[in-house]
mmCIF file of C-alpha atoms in Angstrom:
data_model
loop_
_atom_site.group_PDB
_atom_site.id
_atom_site.type_symbol
_atom_site.label_atom_id
_atom_site.label_comp_id
_atom_site.label_asym_id
_atom_site.label_seq_id
_atom_site.Cartn_x
_atom_site.Cartn_y
_atom_site.Cartn_z
ATOM 1 C CA MET A 1 0.000 0.000 0.000
ATOM 2 C CA SER A 2 1.451 3.349 -1.041
ATOM 3 C CA PHE A 3 1.952 6.169 1.415
ATOM 4 C CA ILE A 4 -0.825 8.295 -0.136
ATOM 5 C CA ARG A 5 -3.350 5.445 -0.108
ATOM 6 C CA TYR A 6 -2.373 4.555 3.460
ATOM 7 C CA THR A 7 -2.809 8.199 4.538
ATOM 8 C CA LEU A 8 -6.181 8.523 2.815
ATOM 9 C CA ARG A 9 -7.385 5.292 4.368
ATOM 10 C CA TYR A 10 -6.543 6.391 7.908
ATOM 11 C CA TRP A 11 -7.045 10.164 7.496
ATOM 12 C CA GLN A 12 -9.083 10.364 10.733
ATOM 13 C CA LEU A 13 -6.014 9.335 12.768
ATOM 14 C CA TYR A 14 -3.868 12.013 11.106
ATOM 15 C CA ILE A 15 -6.523 14.656 11.831
ATOM 16 C CA MET A 16 -6.459 13.613 15.510
ATOM 17 C CA LEU A 17 -2.669 13.909 15.462
ATOM 18 C CA LEU A 18 -2.659 17.520 14.210
ATOM 19 C CA PRO A 19 -3.403 19.193 17.611
ATOM 20 C CA VAL A 20 -0.527 17.273 19.186
ATOM 21 C CA ILE A 21 1.870 18.342 16.416
ATOM 22 C CA ALA A 22 0.657 21.945 16.760
ATOM 23 C CA TYR A 23 1.191 21.846 20.542
ATOM 24 C CA PHE A 24 4.778 20.605 20.246
ATOM 25 C CA PHE A 25 5.563 23.051 17.434
ATOM 26 C CA VAL A 26 4.185 26.116 19.257
ATOM 27 C CA PHE A 27 5.217 25.361 22.834
ATOM 28 C CA LYS A 28 8.310 23.159 22.426
ATOM 29 C CA TYR A 29 10.072 24.052 19.163
ATOM 30 C CA MET A 30 9.287 27.739 18.582
ATOM 31 C CA PRO A 31 10.716 28.752 22.022
ATOM 32 C CA LEU A 32 14.036 27.198 20.953
ATOM 33 C CA TYR A 33 14.709 30.496 19.160
ATOM 34 C CA GLY A 34 15.207 32.003 22.622
ATOM 35 C CA VAL A 35 18.325 29.850 23.088
ATOM 36 C CA THR A 36 20.193 32.383 20.953
ATOM 37 C CA ILE A 37 20.122 34.693 23.994
ATOM 38 C CA ALA A 38 22.987 32.585 25.363
ATOM 39 C CA PHE A 39 25.185 33.935 22.550
ATOM 40 C CA LYS A 40 24.033 37.558 22.750
ATOM 41 C CA GLU A 41 24.315 40.533 25.060
ATOM 42 C CA PHE A 42 20.570 40.476 25.591
ATOM 43 C CA ASN A 43 18.801 43.788 25.903
ATOM 44 C CA MET A 44 15.102 43.436 26.649
ATOM 45 C CA PHE A 45 14.347 46.826 25.049
ATOM 46 C CA LYS A 46 16.010 45.788 21.780
ATOM 47 C CA GLY A 47 14.633 42.252 21.802
ATOM 48 C CA ILE A 48 16.335 39.017 20.846
ATOM 49 C CA ALA A 49 16.819 39.830 17.185
ATOM 50 C CA GLU A 50 18.381 43.280 17.718
ATOM 51 C CA SER A 51 20.664 42.343 20.638
ATOM 52 C CA ALA A 52 24.366 42.175 19.776
ATOM 53 C CA TRP A 53 26.097 38.842 19.211
ATOM 54 C CA VAL A 54 28.918 38.117 21.694
ATOM 55 C CA GLY A 55 29.858 34.575 20.720
ATOM 56 C CA PHE A 56 30.875 32.437 23.704
ATOM 57 C CA ASP A 57 31.571 35.388 26.033
ATOM 58 C CA VAL A 58 28.588 34.526 28.244
ATOM 59 C CA PHE A 59 29.880 30.972 28.703
ATOM 60 C CA ARG A 60 33.372 32.298 29.518
ATOM 61 C CA GLU A 61 31.792 34.540 32.175
ATOM 62 C CA ILE A 62 29.889 31.585 33.660
ATOM 63 C CA PHE A 63 32.950 29.344 33.743
ATOM 64 C CA SER A 64 34.869 32.070 35.600
ATOM 65 C CA MET A 65 32.282 32.165 38.419
ATOM 66 C CA GLN A 66 33.181 30.232 41.577
ATOM 67 C CA GLY A 67 29.474 29.904 42.440
ATOM 68 C CA PHE A 68 28.818 28.060 39.196
ATOM 69 C CA TYR A 69 31.280 25.289 40.031
ATOM 70 C CA ILE A 70 29.805 24.941 43.545
ATOM 71 C CA ALA A 71 26.293 24.675 42.046
ATOM 72 C CA LEU A 72 27.563 22.188 39.445
ATOM 73 C CA ARG A 73 29.228 20.045 42.140
ATOM 74 C CA ASN A 74 26.105 20.115 44.303
ATOM 75 C CA THR A 75 23.888 19.179 41.347
ATOM 76 C CA PHE A 76 26.028 16.115 40.644
ATOM 77 C CA LEU A 77 26.114 15.288 44.371
ATOM 78 C CA LEU A 78 22.353 15.489 44.960
ATOM 79 C CA ASN A 79 21.435 13.744 41.708
ATOM 80 C CA GLY A 80 24.098 11.106 42.422
ATOM 81 C CA LEU A 81 22.575 10.386 45.834
ATOM 82 C CA ASP A 82 19.130 10.231 44.258
ATOM 83 C CA PHE A 83 20.440 7.792 41.656
ATOM 84 C CA ILE A 84 22.294 5.533 44.104
ATOM 85 C CA PHE A 85 19.558 5.356 46.747
ATOM 86 C CA GLY A 86 16.446 6.558 44.939
ATOM 87 C CA PHE A 87 16.653 4.533 41.722
ATOM 88 C CA PRO A 88 16.623 1.040 43.326
ATOM 89 C CA ALA A 89 13.897 1.987 45.835
ATOM 90 C CA PRO A 90 10.893 1.706 43.439
ATOM 91 C CA ILE A 91 12.227 -1.637 42.151
ATOM 92 C CA ILE A 92 12.477 -3.033 45.687
ATOM 93 C CA LEU A 93 9.028 -1.662 46.571
ATOM 94 C CA ALA A 94 7.471 -3.086 43.401
ATOM 95 C CA VAL A 95 8.962 -6.516 44.123
ATOM 96 C CA CYS A 96 7.626 -6.396 47.694
ATOM 97 C CA LEU A 97 4.145 -5.340 46.542
ATOM 98 C CA ASN A 98 4.168 -8.042 43.884
ATOM 99 C CA GLU A 99 4.849 -10.661 46.548
ATOM 100 C CA LEU A 100 1.880 -9.652 48.722
ATOM 101 C CA LYS A 101 -0.703 -12.403 48.743
ATOM 102 C CA PHE A 102 -3.801 -10.426 49.767
ATOM 103 C CA PRO A 103 -5.087 -8.245 46.860
ATOM 104 C CA ALA A 104 -7.064 -5.901 49.120
ATOM 105 C CA PHE A 105 -4.050 -5.200 51.339
ATOM 106 C CA ARG A 106 -1.867 -4.682 48.267
ATOM 107 C CA LYS A 107 -4.284 -2.136 46.745
ATOM 108 C CA ILE A 108 -4.542 -0.200 50.007
ATOM 109 C CA SER A 109 -0.748 -0.218 50.360
ATOM 110 C CA GLN A 110 -0.268 0.990 46.787
ATOM 111 C CA THR A 111 -2.779 3.813 47.242
ATOM 112 C CA LEU A 112 -1.123 5.020 50.437
ATOM 113 C CA LEU A 113 2.327 4.844 48.833
ATOM 114 C CA TYR A 114 1.205 6.839 45.766
ATOM 115 C CA LEU A 115 -0.214 9.723 47.823
ATOM 116 C CA PRO A 116 3.082 11.594 48.554
ATOM 117 C CA HIS A 117 3.604 12.063 44.807
ATOM 118 C CA PHE A 118 0.556 14.357 44.692
ATOM 119 C CA ILE A 119 1.713 16.576 47.555
ATOM 120 C CA SER A 120 3.500 19.726 46.391
ATOM 121 C CA TRP A 121 7.033 20.445 47.634
ATOM 122 C CA VAL A 122 5.735 23.577 49.357
ATOM 123 C CA ILE A 123 3.525 21.453 51.613
ATOM 124 C CA ILE A 124 6.239 18.839 52.055
ATOM 125 C CA GLY A 125 8.636 21.611 53.088
ATOM 126 C CA GLY A 126 6.200 22.742 55.781
ATOM 127 C CA ILE A 127 5.780 19.181 57.031
ATOM 128 C CA MET A 128 9.556 18.725 57.114
ATOM 129 C CA TYR A 129 10.116 21.741 59.327
ATOM 130 C CA GLN A 130 7.387 20.529 61.692
ATOM 131 C CA VAL A 131 9.042 17.103 61.902
ATOM 132 C CA PHE A 132 12.798 17.775 61.583
ATOM 133 C CA ALA A 133 13.353 21.325 62.901
ATOM 134 C CA THR A 134 16.075 21.491 65.530
ATOM 135 C CA ASN A 135 14.146 23.470 68.160
ATOM 136 C CA TYR A 136 10.492 22.522 67.660
ATOM 137 C CA GLY A 137 10.488 19.461 65.391
ATOM 138 C CA ILE A 138 8.572 16.430 66.641
ATOM 139 C CA ILE A 139 11.559 14.086 66.347
ATOM 140 C CA ASN A 140 13.963 16.359 68.214
ATOM 141 C CA LEU A 141 11.399 17.016 70.959
ATOM 142 C CA LEU A 142 11.168 13.260 71.488
ATOM 143 C CA LEU A 143 14.953 12.869 71.390
ATOM 144 C CA ASN A 144 15.322 15.608 74.004
ATOM 145 C CA LYS A 145 12.771 13.926 76.260
ATOM 146 C CA ILE A 146 14.711 10.668 76.287
ATOM 147 C CA GLY A 147 18.002 12.516 76.827
ATOM 148 C CA ILE A 148 19.692 12.012 73.453
ATOM 149 C CA GLY A 149 19.649 15.668 72.449
ATOM 150 C CA SER A 150 18.755 17.453 69.211
ATOM 151 C CA ILE A 151 20.037 16.350 65.827
ATOM 152 C CA PRO A 152 20.467 19.159 63.230
ATOM 153 C CA PHE A 153 18.628 17.409 60.403
ATOM 154 C CA LEU A 154 18.237 20.657 58.458
ATOM 155 C CA ALA A 155 21.163 22.695 59.757
ATOM 156 C CA GLU A 156 24.300 20.591 59.078
ATOM 157 C CA ALA A 157 25.441 19.474 55.635
ATOM 158 C CA GLY A 158 25.780 15.759 56.394
ATOM 159 C CA TYR A 159 22.386 15.442 58.091
ATOM 160 C CA TRP A 160 20.781 17.694 55.488
ATOM 161 C CA LEU A 161 21.963 15.473 52.629
ATOM 162 C CA THR A 162 20.505 12.421 54.384
ATOM 163 C CA THR A 163 17.212 14.209 55.023
ATOM 164 C CA TYR A 164 17.056 15.559 51.448
ATOM 165 C CA THR A 165 17.634 12.121 49.933
ATOM 166 C CA SER A 166 15.238 10.322 52.305
ATOM 167 C CA VAL A 167 12.391 12.766 51.720
ATOM 168 C CA GLY A 168 12.901 12.517 47.950
ATOM 169 C CA ILE A 169 12.666 8.725 48.120
ATOM 170 C CA TRP A 170 9.540 8.924 50.290
ATOM 171 C CA GLN A 171 7.882 11.334 47.861
ATOM 172 C CA GLY A 172 8.607 9.390 44.676
ATOM 173 C CA VAL A 173 9.028 5.720 45.537
ATOM 174 C CA GLY A 174 5.345 4.786 45.299
ATOM 175 C CA TRP A 175 4.777 6.558 42.001
ATOM 176 C CA GLY A 176 8.011 5.174 40.567
ATOM 177 C CA SER A 177 6.963 1.608 41.344
ATOM 178 C CA ILE A 178 3.936 1.780 39.011
ATOM 179 C CA ILE A 179 5.962 1.131 35.850
ATOM 180 C CA TYR A 180 7.759 -1.843 37.413
ATOM 181 C CA LEU A 181 4.466 -3.326 38.670
ATOM 182 C CA ALA A 182 3.046 -2.947 35.147
ATOM 183 C CA ALA A 183 6.127 -4.710 33.740
ATOM 184 C CA MET A 184 5.687 -7.560 36.233
ATOM 185 C CA THR A 185 2.154 -8.238 34.978
ATOM 186 C CA GLY A 186 3.718 -9.251 31.658
ATOM 187 C CA ILE A 187 5.782 -12.059 33.215
ATOM 188 C CA ASN A 188 4.470 -15.508 32.365
ATOM 189 C CA LYS A 189 2.763 -16.943 35.488
ATOM 190 C CA GLU A 190 3.714 -20.456 34.412
ATOM 191 C CA LEU A 191 7.336 -19.631 35.234
ATOM 192 C CA TYR A 192 6.358 -19.072 38.880
ATOM 193 C CA ASP A 193 4.308 -22.299 38.900
ATOM 194 C CA ALA A 194 7.261 -24.228 37.490
ATOM 195 C CA ALA A 195 9.562 -22.675 40.096
ATOM 196 C CA ASP A 196 7.133 -23.728 42.867
ATOM 197 C CA VAL A 197 7.154 -27.300 41.566
ATOM 198 C CA ASP A 198 10.959 -27.273 41.582
ATOM 199 C CA GLY A 199 10.938 -26.086 45.186
ATOM 200 C CA ALA A 200 12.438 -22.645 44.524
ATOM 201 C CA SER A 201 12.311 -20.276 47.467
ATOM 202 C CA ARG A 202 10.669 -16.862 47.199
ATOM 203 C CA VAL A 203 14.050 -15.132 46.974
ATOM 204 C CA ARG A 204 15.149 -17.386 44.121
ATOM 205 C CA ARG A 205 11.879 -16.753 42.256
ATOM 206 C CA ILE A 206 12.457 -13.014 42.566
ATOM 207 C CA TRP A 207 16.106 -13.260 41.489
ATOM 208 C CA HIS A 208 15.651 -15.674 38.576
ATOM 209 C CA ILE A 209 12.164 -14.726 37.280
ATOM 210 C CA THR A 210 10.959 -11.318 38.474
ATOM 211 C CA ILE A 211 14.180 -9.312 38.069
ATOM 212 C CA PRO A 212 15.034 -10.737 34.598
ATOM 213 C CA GLY A 213 11.398 -10.128 33.599
ATOM 214 C CA ILE A 214 11.670 -6.401 34.263
ATOM 215 C CA ARG A 215 15.313 -6.002 33.200
ATOM 216 C CA SER A 216 14.439 -4.107 30.011
ATOM 217 C CA THR A 217 12.290 -1.654 31.966
ATOM 218 C CA ILE A 218 15.064 -1.129 34.513
ATOM 219 C CA ILE A 219 17.642 -0.408 31.782
ATOM 220 C CA VAL A 220 15.409 2.061 29.921
ATOM 221 C CA LEU A 221 14.554 3.980 33.096
ATOM 222 C CA MET A 222 18.192 3.930 34.199
ATOM 223 C CA ILE A 223 19.296 5.470 30.883
ATOM 224 C CA LEU A 224 16.647 8.188 31.186
ATOM 225 C CA LYS A 225 17.641 8.817 34.805
ATOM 226 C CA LEU A 226 21.304 9.232 33.841
ATOM 227 C CA GLY A 227 20.216 11.687 31.156
ATOM 228 C CA ASP A 228 18.747 13.857 33.921
ATOM 229 C CA MET A 229 21.944 13.782 35.990
ATOM 230 C CA LEU A 230 22.513 17.506 35.461
ATOM 231 C CA ASP A 231 18.832 18.444 35.363
ATOM 232 C CA ILE A 232 17.574 19.083 38.874
ATOM 233 C CA GLY A 233 14.222 20.538 39.834
ATOM 234 C CA PHE A 234 13.963 23.934 41.480
ATOM 235 C CA ASP A 235 11.308 23.297 44.172
ATOM 236 C CA ARG A 236 12.967 20.590 46.230
ATOM 237 C CA PRO A 237 16.452 22.077 46.861
ATOM 238 C CA TYR A 238 15.051 25.618 47.144
ATOM 239 C CA ILE A 239 12.356 24.769 49.716
ATOM 240 C CA ILE A 240 14.317 22.247 51.776
ATOM 241 C CA GLY A 241 17.544 24.272 51.618
ATOM 242 C CA ASN A 242 18.410 27.173 53.867
ATOM 243 C CA VAL A 243 21.288 29.559 54.543
ATOM 244 C CA MET A 244 23.056 27.181 56.950
ATOM 245 C CA VAL A 245 23.447 24.459 54.293
ATOM 246 C CA ARG A 246 23.940 26.751 51.299
ATOM 247 C CA ASP A 247 27.269 25.077 50.482
ATOM 248 C CA VAL A 248 25.488 21.843 49.541
ATOM 249 C CA SER A 249 21.952 23.010 48.669
ATOM 250 C CA ASP A 250 22.788 25.586 45.978
ATOM 251 C CA VAL A 251 22.315 23.749 42.661
ATOM 252 C CA LEU A 252 22.182 24.867 39.040
ATOM 253 C CA SER A 253 18.436 25.576 39.095
ATOM 254 C CA THR A 254 18.716 27.838 42.153
ATOM 255 C CA PHE A 255 21.906 29.354 40.679
ATOM 256 C CA ILE A 256 19.971 30.249 37.511
ATOM 257 C CA TYR A 257 17.176 31.766 39.594
ATOM 258 C CA ARG A 258 19.504 33.759 41.859
ATOM 259 C CA VAL A 259 22.203 34.885 39.418
ATOM 260 C CA GLY A 260 20.336 34.814 36.129
ATOM 261 C CA LEU A 261 16.715 35.786 36.761
ATOM 262 C CA GLN A 262 16.724 37.787 40.023
ATOM 263 C CA SER A 263 19.569 39.988 38.752
ATOM 264 C CA GLY A 264 18.120 40.261 35.252
ATOM 265 C CA GLN A 265 21.044 38.481 33.516
ATOM 266 C CA PHE A 266 18.904 36.435 31.131
ATOM 267 C CA SER A 267 21.845 35.510 28.899
ATOM 268 C CA ILE A 268 23.544 33.790 31.837
ATOM 269 C CA ALA A 269 20.341 31.957 32.818
ATOM 270 C CA THR A 270 19.870 30.730 29.241
ATOM 271 C CA ALA A 271 23.524 29.728 28.849
ATOM 272 C CA VAL A 272 23.460 27.643 32.040
ATOM 273 C CA GLY A 273 20.235 25.980 30.882
ATOM 274 C CA LEU A 274 21.823 25.208 27.513
ATOM 275 C CA PHE A 275 24.887 23.807 29.266
ATOM 276 C CA GLN A 276 22.628 21.497 31.311
ATOM 277 C CA ALA A 277 20.848 20.298 28.168
ATOM 278 C CA VAL A 278 24.076 19.539 26.276
ATOM 279 C CA VAL A 279 25.661 17.671 29.209
ATOM 280 C CA GLY A 280 22.393 15.770 29.755
ATOM 281 C CA LEU A 281 22.413 14.722 26.085
ATOM 282 C CA VAL A 282 26.015 13.489 26.428
ATOM 283 C CA PHE A 283 25.091 11.505 29.533
ATOM 284 C CA ILE A 284 22.072 9.858 27.962
ATOM 285 C CA LEU A 285 24.016 8.919 24.792
ATOM 286 C CA ALA A 286 26.882 7.502 26.859
ATOM 287 C CA ALA A 287 24.510 5.516 29.094
ATOM 288 C CA ASN A 288 22.660 4.228 26.036
ATOM 289 C CA TYR A 289 25.961 3.154 24.407
ATOM 290 C CA ILE A 290 27.177 1.346 27.538
ATOM 291 C CA ALA A 291 23.802 -0.377 28.023
ATOM 292 C CA LYS A 292 23.790 -1.515 24.395
ATOM 293 C CA LYS A 293 27.314 -2.903 24.644
ATOM 294 C CA THR A 294 26.813 -4.684 27.982
ATOM 295 C CA THR A 295 23.191 -5.882 27.802
ATOM 296 C CA ASP A 296 22.307 -5.520 24.095
ATOM 297 C CA GLU A 297 19.354 -3.334 25.085
ATOM 298 C CA SER A 298 18.983 0.396 24.477
ATOM 299 C CA ILE A 299 16.470 3.124 23.745
ATOM 300 C CA ILE A 300 18.139 4.442 20.584
#
């Protein structure tokens, strides 16, 4: 069937696709023109087109800033902790939920675990200060009553990193497990029955059937996660961070907000964003290449 005949036969589908194409063109591709600000001395009164070209001067200015390297280091640090501790958490949770025998209990557990995903970081920040604050937090009040003393969960870098990572896992682990649970439904049940007949323990069934069954999903999500290694959200580090832990909480997104937007240096904000995108692309291509060479599975 020729392309024209195929298109005419299914023209209704192409009509339905047009709004999606228009959305991506207007809101995703047209704004890419604004990236040129990174190579210009942007003047908002002249506009993007009339502003003078400066080549890579904006990038040279960024790379000469000490604050940029601190933000870059912190971005790698926080995303690295999220990757090391946060990436396996949904897999472990999904395996545990999959092993629950009572469907009603499993559904209730899943619902309760999904809920934190729908709570905004502003609310989570308020809850955190009620729970972890040094002077009035619930945990420290209890620790003081039993004579242990206060722990500066939000005031010292080491404790803050632990709190930041733990809260991130709590907020996203339930939602992240959905994809793995969906992947587990595609595993042939006869494999589990055969393993039961052979006398395999529950751990062996998980190791030899469940994990290999979701291996492709794990690899794809791992590649995408590595691609976001330099892309960190603004809400979480900005709300949980404070002046006392600024050395570890200032990341590229807060750096862009503070140095680029608050001070009106839009060229710097755009250049840092472009730098994040390019490094993220390099990471995702490298992760995809390594995954393809080692496991013969990839997304490209």
